[in-house]
PDB file of C-alpha atoms in Angstrom:
ATOM      1  CA  MET C 620      45.292  15.711 -28.842  1.00 36.00           C
ATOM      2  CA  THR C 621      47.539  18.438 -30.251  1.00 36.00           C
ATOM      3  CA  ALA C 622      50.659  19.684 -28.461  1.00 34.00           C
ATOM      4  CA  SER C 623      48.967  22.987 -27.600  1.00 38.00           C
ATOM      5  CA  GLU C 624      45.943  21.160 -26.185  1.00 43.00           C
ATOM      6  CA  ALA C 625      48.225  18.983 -24.078  1.00 39.00           C
ATOM      7  CA  VAL C 626      49.938  22.088 -22.648  1.00 41.00           C
ATOM      8  CA  GLU C 627      46.581  23.675 -21.814  1.00 45.00           C
ATOM      9  CA  ASN C 628      45.502  20.546 -19.933  1.00 46.00           C
ATOM     10  CA  LEU C 629      48.553  20.556 -17.642  1.00 45.00           C
ATOM     11  CA  PRO C 630      48.087  21.905 -14.103  1.00 50.00           C
ATOM     12  CA  HIS C 631      48.850  25.628 -14.155  1.00 48.00           C
ATOM     13  CA  ARG C 632      51.180  25.380 -11.179  1.00 50.00           C
ATOM     14  CA  ALA C 633      53.441  23.092 -13.251  1.00 75.00           C
ATOM     15  CA  VAL C 634      53.985  25.980 -15.667  1.00 92.00           C
ATOM     16  CA  VAL C 635      55.939  28.129 -13.183  1.00 97.00           C
ATOM     17  CA  GLU C 636      58.186  27.567 -10.195  1.00 97.00           C
ATOM     18  CA  ARG C 637      58.224  30.075  -7.344  1.00 97.00           C
ATOM     19  CA  VAL C 638      61.867  30.929  -6.565  1.00 97.00           C
ATOM     20  CA  VAL C 639      61.999  33.974  -4.287  1.00 98.00           C
ATOM     21  CA  GLU C 640      59.850  36.492  -2.450  1.00 98.00           C
ATOM     22  CA  THR C 641      60.948  39.863  -1.040  1.00 98.00           C
ATOM     23  CA  ARG C 642      59.634  43.326  -0.199  1.00 98.00           C
ATOM     24  CA  LEU C 643      59.936  45.924  -2.943  1.00 98.00           C
ATOM     25  CA  PRO C 644      59.498  49.587  -2.009  1.00 98.00           C
ATOM     26  CA  THR C 645      58.551  51.693  -5.067  1.00 98.00           C
ATOM     27  CA  ARG C 646      57.455  55.261  -5.706  1.00 97.00           C
ATOM     28  CA  HIS C 647      53.933  53.858  -6.051  1.00 98.00           C
ATOM     29  CA  GLY C 648      53.934  51.993  -2.727  1.00 97.00           C
ATOM     30  CA  LEU C 649      55.372  49.008  -0.900  1.00 98.00           C
ATOM     31  CA  PHE C 650      54.903  45.795  -2.877  1.00 98.00           C
ATOM     32  CA  ARG C 651      55.867  42.188  -2.368  1.00 98.00           C
ATOM     33  CA  ALA C 652      57.926  40.940  -5.343  1.00 98.00           C
ATOM     34  CA  VAL C 653      57.476  37.239  -6.084  1.00 98.00           C
ATOM     35  CA  GLY C 654      59.960  35.791  -8.575  1.00 98.00           C
ATOM     36  CA  TYR C 655      59.351  32.754 -10.769  1.00 98.00           C
ATOM     37  CA  LEU C 656      60.923  30.640 -13.467  1.00 97.00           C
ATOM     38  CA  ASP C 657      58.625  29.451 -16.216  1.00 96.00           C
ATOM     39  CA  ARG C 658      59.120  26.181 -18.089  1.00 93.00           C
ATOM     40  CA  SER C 659      61.257  27.851 -20.764  1.00 93.00           C
ATOM     41  CA  GLY C 660      63.644  29.110 -18.058  1.00 94.00           C
ATOM     42  CA  THR C 661      62.456  32.708 -18.436  1.00 96.00           C
ATOM     43  CA  GLU C 662      62.443  34.772 -15.254  1.00 98.00           C
ATOM     44  CA  GLN C 663      59.052  36.224 -14.349  1.00 98.00           C
ATOM     45  CA  VAL C 664      57.868  38.456 -11.526  1.00 98.00           C
ATOM     46  CA  ALA C 665      54.615  39.423  -9.853  1.00 98.00           C
ATOM     47  CA  LEU C 666      54.174  42.505  -7.679  1.00 98.00           C
ATOM     48  CA  VAL C 667      51.627  41.917  -4.922  1.00 98.00           C
ATOM     49  CA  TYR C 668      50.083  44.738  -2.911  1.00 98.00           C
ATOM     50  CA  GLY C 669      48.169  44.182   0.304  1.00 97.00           C
ATOM     51  CA  GLU C 670      46.178  41.091   1.170  1.00 96.00           C
ATOM     52  CA  ILE C 671      44.813  39.761  -2.096  1.00 96.00           C
ATOM     53  CA  ALA C 672      41.536  37.890  -2.351  1.00 94.00           C
ATOM     54  CA  GLU C 673      40.892  34.624  -4.148  1.00 95.00           C
ATOM     55  CA  LEU C 674      38.092  36.191  -6.208  1.00 96.00           C
ATOM     56  CA  GLY C 675      37.853  39.527  -7.982  1.00 96.00           C
ATOM     57  CA  THR C 676      41.471  40.600  -7.442  1.00 98.00           C
ATOM     58  CA  LEU C 677      42.388  43.791  -9.281  1.00 98.00           C
ATOM     59  CA  THR C 678      45.088  42.548 -11.667  1.00 98.00           C
ATOM     60  CA  ARG C 679      47.289  43.850 -14.425  1.00 98.00           C
ATOM     61  CA  VAL C 680      49.109  41.382 -16.688  1.00 98.00           C
ATOM     62  CA  HIS C 681      51.710  43.651 -18.264  1.00 98.00           C
ATOM     63  CA  SER C 682      53.832  42.701 -21.261  1.00 97.00           C
ATOM     64  CA  GLU C 683      57.525  43.545 -21.086  1.00 98.00           C
ATOM     65  CA  CYS C 684      58.365  46.722 -23.041  1.00 97.00           C
ATOM     66  CA  LEU C 685      61.913  47.989 -22.616  1.00 98.00           C
ATOM     67  CA  THR C 686      61.438  51.058 -24.791  1.00 97.00           C
ATOM     68  CA  GLY C 687      58.273  52.192 -23.038  1.00 97.00           C
ATOM     69  CA  ASP C 688      58.681  50.913 -19.473  1.00 97.00           C
ATOM     70  CA  VAL C 689      62.374  51.773 -19.028  1.00 97.00           C
ATOM     71  CA  PHE C 690      63.300  54.387 -21.630  1.00 97.00           C
ATOM     72  CA  GLY C 691      59.992  56.262 -21.528  1.00 96.00           C
ATOM     73  CA  SER C 692      59.263  55.995 -25.252  1.00 96.00           C
ATOM     74  CA  THR C 693      56.214  57.987 -26.325  1.00 95.00           C
ATOM     75  CA  HIS C 694      55.717  55.717 -29.345  1.00 94.00           C
ATOM     76  CA  CYS C 695      53.530  53.425 -27.215  1.00 93.00           C
ATOM     77  CA  GLU C 696      51.471  53.746 -24.025  1.00 94.00           C
ATOM     78  CA  CYS C 697      53.191  50.895 -22.170  1.00 96.00           C
ATOM     79  CA  GLY C 698      55.149  52.912 -19.627  1.00 97.00           C
ATOM     80  CA  ASP C 699      52.149  55.073 -18.800  1.00 96.00           C
ATOM     81  CA  GLN C 700      49.950  51.997 -18.448  1.00 97.00           C
ATOM     82  CA  LEU C 701      52.457  50.329 -16.125  1.00 98.00           C
ATOM     83  CA  ALA C 702      52.562  53.352 -13.821  1.00 98.00           C
ATOM     84  CA  ALA C 703      48.788  53.834 -13.959  1.00 97.00           C
ATOM     85  CA  ALA C 704      48.161  50.162 -13.124  1.00 98.00           C
ATOM     86  CA  LEU C 705      50.457  50.260 -10.083  1.00 98.00           C
ATOM     87  CA  ASP C 706      48.751  53.430  -8.882  1.00 98.00           C
ATOM     88  CA  ARG C 707      45.303  51.876  -9.354  1.00 98.00           C
ATOM     89  CA  ILE C 708      46.307  48.783  -7.384  1.00 98.00           C
ATOM     90  CA  VAL C 709      47.622  50.912  -4.512  1.00 98.00           C
ATOM     91  CA  GLU C 710      44.450  53.035  -4.543  1.00 98.00           C
ATOM     92  CA  GLU C 711      42.415  49.822  -4.421  1.00 97.00           C
ATOM     93  CA  GLY C 712      44.314  48.673  -1.336  1.00 97.00           C
ATOM     94  CA  SER C 713      45.296  45.311  -2.828  1.00 98.00           C
ATOM     95  CA  GLY C 714      46.052  43.701  -6.149  1.00 98.00           C
ATOM     96  CA  VAL C 715      48.590  42.026  -8.413  1.00 98.00           C
ATOM     97  CA  LEU C 716      50.719  43.111 -11.339  1.00 98.00           C
ATOM     98  CA  VAL C 717      52.268  40.261 -13.323  1.00 98.00           C
ATOM     99  CA  TYR C 718      55.164  41.538 -15.433  1.00 98.00           C
ATOM    100  CA  VAL C 719      55.574  39.083 -18.306  1.00 98.00           C
ATOM    101  CA  GLN C 720      59.092  38.703 -19.696  1.00 97.00           C
ATOM    102  CA  GLY C 721      59.410  37.397 -23.246  1.00 96.00           C
ATOM    103  CA  HIS C 722      56.580  39.609 -24.526  1.00 97.00           C
ATOM    104  CA  GLU C 723      58.789  42.340 -25.987  1.00 96.00           C
ATOM    105  CA  GLY C 724      57.273  43.675 -29.215  1.00 95.00           C
ATOM    106  CA  ARG C 725      54.161  41.503 -28.722  1.00 95.00           C
ATOM    107  CA  GLY C 726      56.437  38.494 -28.487  1.00 96.00           C
ATOM    108  CA  ILE C 727      58.748  39.086 -31.479  1.00 96.00           C
ATOM    109  CA  GLY C 728      61.721  40.303 -29.421  1.00 97.00           C
ATOM    110  CA  LEU C 729      63.514  43.604 -28.971  1.00 97.00           C
ATOM    111  CA  LEU C 730      65.574  43.735 -32.170  1.00 98.00           C
ATOM    112  CA  ALA C 731      62.634  42.692 -34.332  1.00 97.00           C
ATOM    113  CA  LYS C 732      60.512  45.332 -32.597  1.00 97.00           C
ATOM    114  CA  LEU C 733      63.081  48.002 -33.432  1.00 98.00           C
ATOM    115  CA  LYS C 734      63.046  46.859 -37.068  1.00 98.00           C
ATOM    116  CA  ALA C 735      59.259  47.070 -37.040  1.00 96.00           C
ATOM    117  CA  MET C 736      59.431  50.570 -35.571  1.00 96.00           C
ATOM    118  CA  ARG C 737      61.733  51.619 -38.421  1.00 97.00           C
ATOM    119  CA  LEU C 738      59.177  50.320 -40.925  1.00 97.00           C
ATOM    120  CA  GLN C 739      56.495  52.287 -39.098  1.00 95.00           C
ATOM    121  CA  ASP C 740      58.571  55.435 -39.580  1.00 94.00           C
ATOM    122  CA  GLU C 741      58.468  54.601 -43.292  1.00 95.00           C
ATOM    123  CA  GLY C 742      54.666  54.475 -43.281  1.00 93.00           C
ATOM    124  CA  LEU C 743      53.553  50.985 -42.240  1.00 95.00           C
ATOM    125  CA  ASP C 744      51.351  50.454 -39.205  1.00 93.00           C
ATOM    126  CA  THR C 745      52.302  48.027 -36.431  1.00 93.00           C
ATOM    127  CA  VAL C 746      50.380  45.139 -37.959  1.00 95.00           C
ATOM    128  CA  ASP C 747      51.770  45.496 -41.491  1.00 95.00           C
ATOM    129  CA  ALA C 748      55.299  46.085 -40.174  1.00 96.00           C
ATOM    130  CA  ASN C 749      55.323  42.711 -38.435  1.00 96.00           C
ATOM    131  CA  VAL C 750      53.884  41.020 -41.525  1.00 96.00           C
ATOM    132  CA  ALA C 751      56.527  42.660 -43.713  1.00 97.00           C
ATOM    133  CA  LEU C 752      59.191  41.129 -41.465  1.00 97.00           C
ATOM    134  CA  GLY C 753      57.577  37.697 -41.778  1.00 97.00           C
ATOM    135  CA  LEU C 754      56.629  37.725 -38.097  1.00 97.00           C
ATOM    136  CA  PRO C 755      53.362  37.140 -36.208  1.00 96.00           C
ATOM    137  CA  ILE C 756      51.163  40.137 -35.499  1.00 95.00           C
ATOM    138  CA  ASP C 757      50.959  39.044 -31.865  1.00 95.00           C
ATOM    139  CA  ALA C 758      52.999  36.072 -30.612  1.00 95.00           C
ATOM    140  CA  ARG C 759      52.328  36.527 -26.895  1.00 95.00           C
ATOM    141  CA  ASP C 760      51.223  33.638 -24.722  1.00 96.00           C
ATOM    142  CA  TYR C 761      49.747  34.096 -21.232  1.00 97.00           C
ATOM    143  CA  HIS C 762      50.120  30.581 -19.830  1.00 96.00           C
ATOM    144  CA  ALA C 763      52.915  31.576 -17.429  1.00 97.00           C
ATOM    145  CA  ALA C 764      50.910  34.599 -16.261  1.00 97.00           C
ATOM    146  CA  ALA C 765      47.938  32.361 -15.524  1.00 97.00           C
ATOM    147  CA  GLY C 766      50.216  29.954 -13.650  1.00 97.00           C
ATOM    148  CA  ILE C 767      51.561  32.774 -11.514  1.00 98.00           C
ATOM    149  CA  LEU C 768      48.058  33.945 -10.613  1.00 98.00           C
ATOM    150  CA  GLN C 769      47.101  30.374  -9.747  1.00 97.00           C
ATOM    151  CA  ASP C 770      50.172  30.030  -7.539  1.00 97.00           C
ATOM    152  CA  LEU C 771      49.245  33.250  -5.733  1.00 98.00           C
ATOM    153  CA  GLY C 772      45.826  31.773  -5.004  1.00 97.00           C
ATOM    154  CA  VAL C 773      43.922  34.009  -7.414  1.00 97.00           C
ATOM    155  CA  ARG C 774      41.034  32.338  -9.230  1.00 94.00           C
ATOM    156  CA  SER C 775      39.222  35.323 -10.732  1.00 96.00           C
ATOM    157  CA  VAL C 776      40.366  38.840 -11.541  1.00 98.00           C
ATOM    158  CA  ARG C 777      39.179  42.283 -12.382  1.00 98.00           C
ATOM    159  CA  LEU C 778      41.569  42.678 -15.273  1.00 98.00           C
ATOM    160  CA  LEU C 779      43.131  46.053 -16.035  1.00 98.00           C
ATOM    161  CA  SER C 780      43.281  45.723 -19.813  1.00 95.00           C
ATOM    162  CA  ASN C 781      41.870  47.012 -23.095  1.00 94.00           C
ATOM    163  CA  ASN C 782      42.864  43.859 -24.981  1.00 93.00           C
ATOM    164  CA  PRO C 783      40.170  41.207 -25.613  1.00 94.00           C
ATOM    165  CA  ALA C 784      42.788  38.649 -26.719  1.00 93.00           C
ATOM    166  CA  LYS C 785      44.362  38.814 -23.258  1.00 96.00           C
ATOM    167  CA  VAL C 786      40.967  38.161 -21.694  1.00 96.00           C
ATOM    168  CA  GLU C 787      40.438  35.192 -24.009  1.00 95.00           C
ATOM    169  CA  GLN C 788      43.824  33.600 -23.274  1.00 95.00           C
ATOM    170  CA  LEU C 789      43.683  34.014 -19.514  1.00 97.00           C
ATOM    171  CA  THR C 790      40.184  32.545 -19.507  1.00 97.00           C
ATOM    172  CA  ARG C 791      41.390  29.599 -21.574  1.00 96.00           C
ATOM    173  CA  TYR C 792      44.183  29.003 -19.084  1.00 96.00           C
ATOM    174  CA  GLY C 793      41.809  28.884 -16.130  1.00 95.00           C
ATOM    175  CA  ILE C 794      41.614  32.470 -14.849  1.00 97.00           C
ATOM    176  CA  ARG C 795      38.062  33.769 -14.676  1.00 97.00           C
ATOM    177  CA  ILE C 796      37.646  37.420 -15.675  1.00 97.00           C
ATOM    178  CA  SER C 797      34.937  38.871 -13.459  1.00 97.00           C
ATOM    179  CA  GLU C 798      35.393  42.343 -14.970  1.00 96.00           C
ATOM    180  CA  GLN C 799      37.485  43.940 -17.693  1.00 96.00           C
ATOM    181  CA  VAL C 800      38.582  47.295 -16.284  1.00 96.00           C
ATOM    182  CA  PRO C 801      39.669  49.897 -18.879  1.00 94.00           C
ATOM    183  CA  LEU C 802      43.237  51.189 -18.563  1.00 94.00           C
ATOM    184  CA  LEU C 803      43.107  54.263 -20.782  1.00 94.00           C
ATOM    185  CA  VAL C 804      45.937  56.778 -20.941  1.00 91.00           C
ATOM    186  CA  PRO C 805      45.848  60.011 -22.951  1.00 91.00           C
ATOM    187  CA  PRO C 806      47.454  59.605 -26.388  1.00 91.00           C
ATOM    188  CA  ASN C 807      50.186  61.891 -27.661  1.00 91.00           C
ATOM    189  CA  PRO C 808      51.140  62.826 -31.241  1.00 90.00           C
ATOM    190  CA  GLU C 809      53.667  59.961 -31.386  1.00 90.00           C
ATOM    191  CA  SER C 810      51.336  57.259 -30.048  1.00 89.00           C
ATOM    192  CA  LEU C 811      48.049  58.217 -31.676  1.00 91.00           C
ATOM    193  CA  ARG C 812      48.534  56.273 -34.929  1.00 89.00           C
ATOM    194  CA  TYR C 813      49.878  53.256 -33.019  1.00 87.00           C
ATOM    195  CA  LEU C 814      46.839  53.250 -30.742  1.00 89.00           C
ATOM    196  CA  ARG C 815      44.464  53.751 -33.646  1.00 91.00           C
ATOM    197  CA  THR C 816      45.870  50.594 -35.248  1.00 86.00           C
ATOM    198  CA  LYS C 817      45.279  48.717 -31.992  1.00 89.00           C
ATOM    199  CA  ALA C 818      41.654  49.811 -31.984  1.00 88.00           C
ATOM    200  CA  GLU C 819      40.886  49.291 -35.676  1.00 91.00           C
ATOM    201  CA  ARG C 820      42.935  46.197 -36.501  1.00 88.00           C
ATOM    202  CA  MET C 821      43.387  44.393 -33.166  1.00 87.00           C
ATOM    203  CA  ASP C 822      40.011  45.135 -31.541  1.00 84.00           C
ATOM    204  CA  HIS C 823      41.422  46.877 -28.476  1.00 87.00           C
ATOM    205  CA  LEU C 824      38.784  48.822 -26.564  1.00 87.00           C
ATOM    206  CA  LEU C 825      39.990  52.429 -26.830  1.00 89.00           C
ATOM    207  CA  PRO C 826      36.904  54.662 -26.988  1.00 87.00           C
ATOM    208  CA  HIS C 827      38.848  57.745 -25.889  1.00 85.00           C
ATOM    209  CA  LEU C 828      40.741  57.864 -29.206  1.00 82.00           C
ATOM    210  CA  ASP C 829      37.901  59.257 -31.331  1.00 73.00           C
ATOM    211  CA  GLN C 830      38.074  62.723 -29.809  1.00 67.00           C
ATOM    212  CA  ALA C 831      41.878  62.752 -29.806  1.00 59.00           C
ATOM    213  CA  PHE C 832      42.020  61.611 -33.448  1.00 50.00           C
ATOM    214  CA  SER C 833      39.550  64.307 -34.526  1.00 52.00           C
ATOM    215  CA  ALA C 834      41.542  66.972 -32.701  1.00 52.00           C
ATOM    216  CA  ALA C 835      44.729  65.836 -34.425  1.00 50.00           C
ATOM    217  CA  LYS C 836      43.310  66.269 -37.920  1.00 50.00           C
TER     218      LYS C 836
END
């Protein structure tokens, strides 16, 4: 058995430790913030809205993105997706958003992401920029996210995501995906090329880009 196989066979609740729970009022609504430590010592958090069900919980597993989520960068759609997901969960009446720390720049870290962004300004796309830096195209792992959902009592989710790799990993780690719910936000001139690379080279499901790309030509 390989090391990765051994990790996958561990109970998911061993992957994270619940540390704290508190109310969190936001401009989207009143959430319950549940804080965790994963096995690497990284702090993680889930925002829970309403009374969540064991099956079919509307869920967003959101990768940390300082530039998009905090600074409002228009280079990516991350900040818009975060806000849209929280709004969707509130509209639904219940749901979970797992905010995954350690996923900055698809897992390569903040400084490496900024270097990759500089290479993109010079003409490379997001995939080739990471390769040029000798880094993985996508180094994210969703084991901690799956452990958090397990700890919250969630067994299957309606996943707010356009990313088939996220679906595959969560499924592998024991979370059943009952539905993949699109989370599409309108592109802008800065994000259009970035999103096009996601669709064409990383198989993200972004059908709304065709019209936007044609209009931009």
